[in-house]
């Protein structure tokens, strides 16, 4: 990476910059989500039009093609540093030979298959579910938790299967919160998504509908005014997206989030803590502060799962804890996401223990600056 780009990485430009198409593509095509989907990169040859893939990357694309799909949108490719294999965007989506050398990784570390009362519904809490409505994404992230199903033909959701899951939700009155995920629910056409939302809204006990989507990051042009005015009809709708690095925060991405926000949809962000990508205090703080500037609330940061082919992404939990400990007091409270470990029993907060416990009549706490405070504490 050149010194100028390195400088750029540590000092993001605000206002954010919009991406520009390569010379042979018109701006109209570039900003057309259909064009982006049709022109996705699927081979080392196509990738080499955007970056200089290393020989390892080229052979990994071939060797891993039967393991996990390799697809990238031109928009996301334009964010990659052509000369630096350690570019944070590049590492998220371009395969590497080390993926084959992960002895511990599992295909379904959260045992989601066993927590599935009906196909494509995952239930670990009494009141809410993750509903995997499709198996497609605009691109495929190398650390994806749903590697076992995304991009896999066998998991292609037919309407009949969606109907069966909807029937299960309708027959299960405890479910008040439905999280549409996948894959990516915004891969659906507006019409198909509206059919699904209409069906969910006809179930009186479903109070909340959430969409988990990475398209504001990987294909922001999909978030059109038409989509947002459709979504608005089915409130309350909440969206969580998935930015991992400040360089993903372009003007295009910010505009996509802004359209959702203007439609009254609260937008949150979930990241995965990834070694060498966002595991420094500096990068994480800049990501979260810039998100807040976009009015997107950092919600969760996930500990990377014990997932096949992802050992090189995992960060020790103690390091993650001290990273988020470091943000406390040094930035706006709502810029600090909760660091969580997902388990087969649900998400577990990995909070730094600021609350130390009782000593005599006091409760002892550690403040952000390290000061110890004793708060007189009534006995219950
Ligand atoms: C993450 C998740 C939810 C939602 O959890 P919140 O903490 O409410 O955001 C629900 N069901 C499953 C299976 C999940 O993985
Ligand atoms: S966008 Fe989400 S579901 Fe799709 S590949 Fe990436 S992490 Fe997996």
Coordinates of C-alpha atoms in Angstrom, one line a residue, residues 10-258:
X10 CA -6.1 6.5 9.0
X11 CA -7.8 9.8 8.2
X12 CA -11.2 9.2 6.5
X13 CA -12.4 12.0 4.3
X14 CA -15.6 13.6 5.4
X15 CA -17.8 14.2 3.5
X16 CA -17.4 10.6 2.4
X17 CA -16.4 9.9 -1.2
X18 CA -18.7 8.3 -3.8
X19 CA -17.3 5.4 -5.9
X20 CA -16.7 6.0 -9.5
X21 CA -17.1 3.5 -12.3
X22 CA -14.1 2.4 -14.5
X23 CA -13.8 4.3 -17.8
X24 CA -15.8 1.8 -19.9
X25 CA -18.8 1.8 -17.6
X26 CA -21.4 4.6 -17.4
X27 CA -22.4 6.1 -14.1
X28 CA -26.0 5.0 -14.8
X29 CA -24.9 1.4 -15.3
X30 CA -22.7 1.6 -12.2
X31 CA -25.5 2.7 -10.0
X32 CA -28.0 0.2 -11.4
X33 CA -28.2 -2.8 -9.0
X34 CA -29.2 -5.1 -11.9
X35 CA -26.0 -4.1 -13.8
X36 CA -23.9 -4.7 -10.6
X37 CA -25.5 -8.2 -10.1
X38 CA -25.1 -9.2 -13.8
X39 CA -21.5 -8.1 -13.9
X40 CA -20.3 -9.8 -10.7
X41 CA -16.7 -11.1 -10.6
X42 CA -16.7 -14.9 -10.5
X43 CA -13.1 -15.9 -11.6
X44 CA -9.5 -15.0 -11.1
X45 CA -9.5 -13.6 -14.6
X46 CA -12.3 -11.3 -14.0
X47 CA -10.8 -10.3 -10.6
X48 CA -7.5 -9.3 -12.3
X49 CA -9.4 -6.5 -14.1
X50 CA -9.7 -4.9 -10.8
X51 CA -6.7 -5.9 -8.7
X52 CA -3.4 -7.7 -9.1
X53 CA -4.3 -11.0 -7.5
X54 CA -1.3 -12.8 -6.0
X55 CA -0.4 -16.3 -7.2
X56 CA -1.8 -17.7 -3.9
X57 CA -5.1 -15.9 -4.4
X58 CA -5.4 -17.2 -7.9
X59 CA -4.8 -20.8 -6.9
X60 CA -7.1 -20.4 -3.8
X61 CA -9.9 -19.2 -6.1
X62 CA -9.6 -22.4 -8.1
X63 CA -8.9 -24.8 -5.2
X64 CA -11.7 -23.5 -3.0
X65 CA -14.3 -23.1 -5.7
X66 CA -16.1 -26.3 -4.6
X67 CA -15.9 -25.3 -0.9
X68 CA -17.5 -21.9 -0.9
X69 CA -18.7 -19.6 -3.7
X70 CA -16.5 -16.8 -4.9
X71 CA -18.5 -13.8 -6.1
X72 CA -17.8 -10.1 -5.8
X73 CA -19.8 -7.1 -6.9
X74 CA -17.9 -4.6 -9.1
X75 CA -18.9 -1.9 -6.5
X76 CA -17.1 -3.8 -3.7
X77 CA -14.2 -4.6 -5.9
X78 CA -13.7 -0.9 -6.6
X79 CA -13.0 -0.5 -2.8
X80 CA -10.1 -2.9 -2.9
X81 CA -6.5 -1.9 -2.9
X82 CA -5.2 -3.4 -6.2
X83 CA -1.6 -3.8 -4.9
X84 CA -2.0 -4.9 -1.3
X85 CA -3.2 -8.4 -0.6
X86 CA -3.7 -7.3 3.1
X87 CA -6.3 -4.7 2.1
X88 CA -9.2 -5.1 4.5
X89 CA -11.9 -5.4 1.8
X90 CA -9.8 -7.8 -0.2
X91 CA -9.2 -10.1 2.8
X92 CA -12.9 -10.3 3.4
X93 CA -13.9 -11.7 0.0
X94 CA -10.8 -13.1 -1.8
X95 CA -10.0 -16.7 -0.9
X96 CA -6.6 -17.6 0.5
X97 CA -4.9 -21.0 0.7
X98 CA -4.9 -20.8 4.6
X99 CA -8.6 -21.5 4.4
X100 CA -7.7 -25.1 3.8
X101 CA -5.5 -25.3 6.9
X102 CA -8.0 -24.8 9.6
X103 CA -8.1 -28.0 11.7
X104 CA -10.6 -26.8 14.3
X105 CA -13.2 -25.1 12.2
X106 CA -16.8 -26.6 12.1
X107 CA -19.4 -26.3 9.5
X108 CA -22.2 -25.4 11.9
X109 CA -20.6 -24.2 15.2
X110 CA -23.8 -22.8 16.6
X111 CA -25.7 -26.1 15.9
X112 CA -28.3 -24.1 14.0
X113 CA -29.5 -27.2 12.3
X114 CA -30.7 -28.6 15.7
X115 CA -32.3 -25.3 16.6
X116 CA -34.5 -25.4 13.6
X117 CA -38.2 -26.2 14.4
X118 CA -39.0 -25.9 10.7
X119 CA -36.7 -25.6 7.7
X120 CA -35.0 -22.1 7.5
X121 CA -36.2 -21.0 11.0
X122 CA -33.5 -20.8 13.8
X123 CA -34.9 -20.4 17.3
X124 CA -32.7 -20.0 20.3
X125 CA -34.9 -17.5 22.3
X126 CA -38.5 -17.9 23.3
X127 CA -39.7 -14.7 21.6
X128 CA -37.7 -14.2 18.4
X129 CA -36.3 -16.1 15.5
X130 CA -33.9 -15.8 12.6
X131 CA -35.7 -16.7 9.4
X132 CA -33.3 -17.5 6.6
X133 CA -35.4 -16.5 3.6
X134 CA -32.9 -17.2 0.9
X135 CA -29.4 -18.4 0.4
X136 CA -28.0 -15.7 -1.8
X137 CA -25.9 -12.7 -1.2
X138 CA -24.5 -10.0 -3.5
X139 CA -21.0 -11.4 -2.6
X140 CA -19.7 -14.0 -0.3
X141 CA -17.7 -13.3 2.8
X142 CA -14.9 -15.7 3.6
X143 CA -15.8 -15.8 7.3
X144 CA -19.6 -16.3 6.8
X145 CA -21.4 -18.1 9.6
X146 CA -23.9 -19.6 7.1
X147 CA -21.2 -20.9 4.8
X148 CA -22.8 -24.3 4.9
X149 CA -25.9 -22.9 3.1
X150 CA -25.2 -19.6 1.3
X151 CA -24.5 -19.9 -2.3
X152 CA -25.6 -23.6 -2.2
X153 CA -28.2 -24.6 -4.8
X154 CA -29.8 -27.1 -2.4
X155 CA -30.8 -24.3 -0.1
X156 CA -32.6 -22.3 -2.7
X157 CA -35.8 -21.3 -1.0
X158 CA -38.9 -22.2 -2.9
X159 CA -42.1 -20.3 -2.1
X160 CA -43.7 -23.5 -0.6
X161 CA -40.9 -23.6 2.0
X162 CA -41.4 -20.0 2.9
X163 CA -45.1 -20.7 3.3
X164 CA -44.3 -23.6 5.7
X165 CA -42.1 -21.3 7.8
X166 CA -44.8 -18.6 7.8
X167 CA -47.4 -21.2 8.9
X168 CA -45.1 -22.2 11.8
X169 CA -44.7 -18.6 12.9
X170 CA -48.5 -18.0 12.7
X171 CA -49.0 -21.1 14.9
X172 CA -46.4 -20.0 17.4
X173 CA -47.8 -17.1 19.3
X174 CA -44.7 -16.4 21.5
X175 CA -42.9 -15.1 18.4
X176 CA -43.0 -11.3 18.5
X177 CA -39.8 -10.5 16.6
X178 CA -38.8 -11.9 13.3
X179 CA -35.4 -11.3 11.9
X180 CA -35.2 -11.9 8.1
X181 CA -31.8 -13.0 7.2
X182 CA -30.2 -15.6 4.9
X183 CA -28.3 -15.1 2.7
X184 CA -29.6 -11.6 2.2
X185 CA -33.3 -10.7 2.1
X186 CA -32.7 -7.7 -0.1
X187 CA -31.6 -10.0 -2.9
X188 CA -35.3 -10.6 -3.3
X189 CA -37.2 -8.3 -5.7
X190 CA -39.3 -5.6 -4.1
X191 CA -42.4 -7.7 -5.1
X192 CA -41.2 -10.9 -3.5
X193 CA -40.1 -9.1 -0.4
X194 CA -43.4 -7.3 -0.1
X195 CA -45.3 -10.6 -0.4
X196 CA -43.3 -11.9 2.5
X197 CA -43.8 -8.7 4.6
X198 CA -47.5 -8.7 3.9
X199 CA -47.7 -12.3 5.0
X200 CA -45.8 -11.6 8.2
X201 CA -47.9 -8.5 9.0
X202 CA -51.0 -10.6 8.7
X203 CA -49.8 -12.5 11.8
X204 CA -51.0 -10.4 14.8
X205 CA -48.4 -11.6 17.3
X206 CA -45.5 -10.5 15.0
X207 CA -44.7 -7.1 16.5
X208 CA -41.4 -6.4 15.0
X209 CA -39.8 -7.3 11.6
X210 CA -36.0 -6.9 11.2
X211 CA -33.9 -7.2 8.1
X212 CA -30.3 -8.3 8.4
X213 CA -28.7 -7.2 5.1
X214 CA -25.2 -6.5 3.9
X215 CA -26.4 -4.8 0.7
X216 CA -25.8 -1.3 2.0
X217 CA -22.1 -2.4 2.2
X218 CA -21.8 -4.6 -0.9
X219 CA -24.4 -3.2 -3.3
X220 CA -25.8 0.1 -1.8
X221 CA -27.6 1.0 -5.0
X222 CA -30.1 -1.8 -4.2
X223 CA -31.5 0.4 -1.5
X224 CA -33.7 2.4 -3.8
X225 CA -36.4 5.0 -3.0
X226 CA -39.0 2.5 -4.3
X227 CA -37.7 -0.2 -1.9
X228 CA -37.8 2.2 1.1
X229 CA -41.3 3.4 0.3
X230 CA -42.5 -0.2 0.1
X231 CA -40.8 -1.1 3.4
X232 CA -42.4 2.0 5.1
X233 CA -45.8 0.4 4.6
X234 CA -44.9 -2.4 7.0
X235 CA -43.5 -0.6 10.0
X236 CA -42.1 -1.2 12.6
X237 CA -39.2 -2.4 10.4
X238 CA -35.6 -2.3 11.8
X239 CA -32.5 -2.9 9.6
X240 CA -29.2 -4.2 10.7
X241 CA -26.4 -4.0 8.3
X242 CA -22.8 -5.2 8.4
X243 CA -19.9 -2.8 7.9
X244 CA -16.5 -4.1 9.1
X245 CA -14.1 -1.4 8.1
X246 CA -14.1 2.4 7.8
X247 CA -13.1 2.2 4.1
X248 CA -16.4 0.5 3.4
X249 CA -18.1 3.8 4.4
X250 CA -18.5 5.5 1.0
X251 CA -20.9 8.2 0.1
X252 CA -22.9 5.5 -1.8
X253 CA -23.2 3.4 1.4
X254 CA -24.1 6.5 3.5
X255 CA -26.8 7.4 1.0
X256 CA -28.3 3.9 1.1
X257 CA -28.5 4.1 4.9
X258 CA -29.9 7.7 4.7

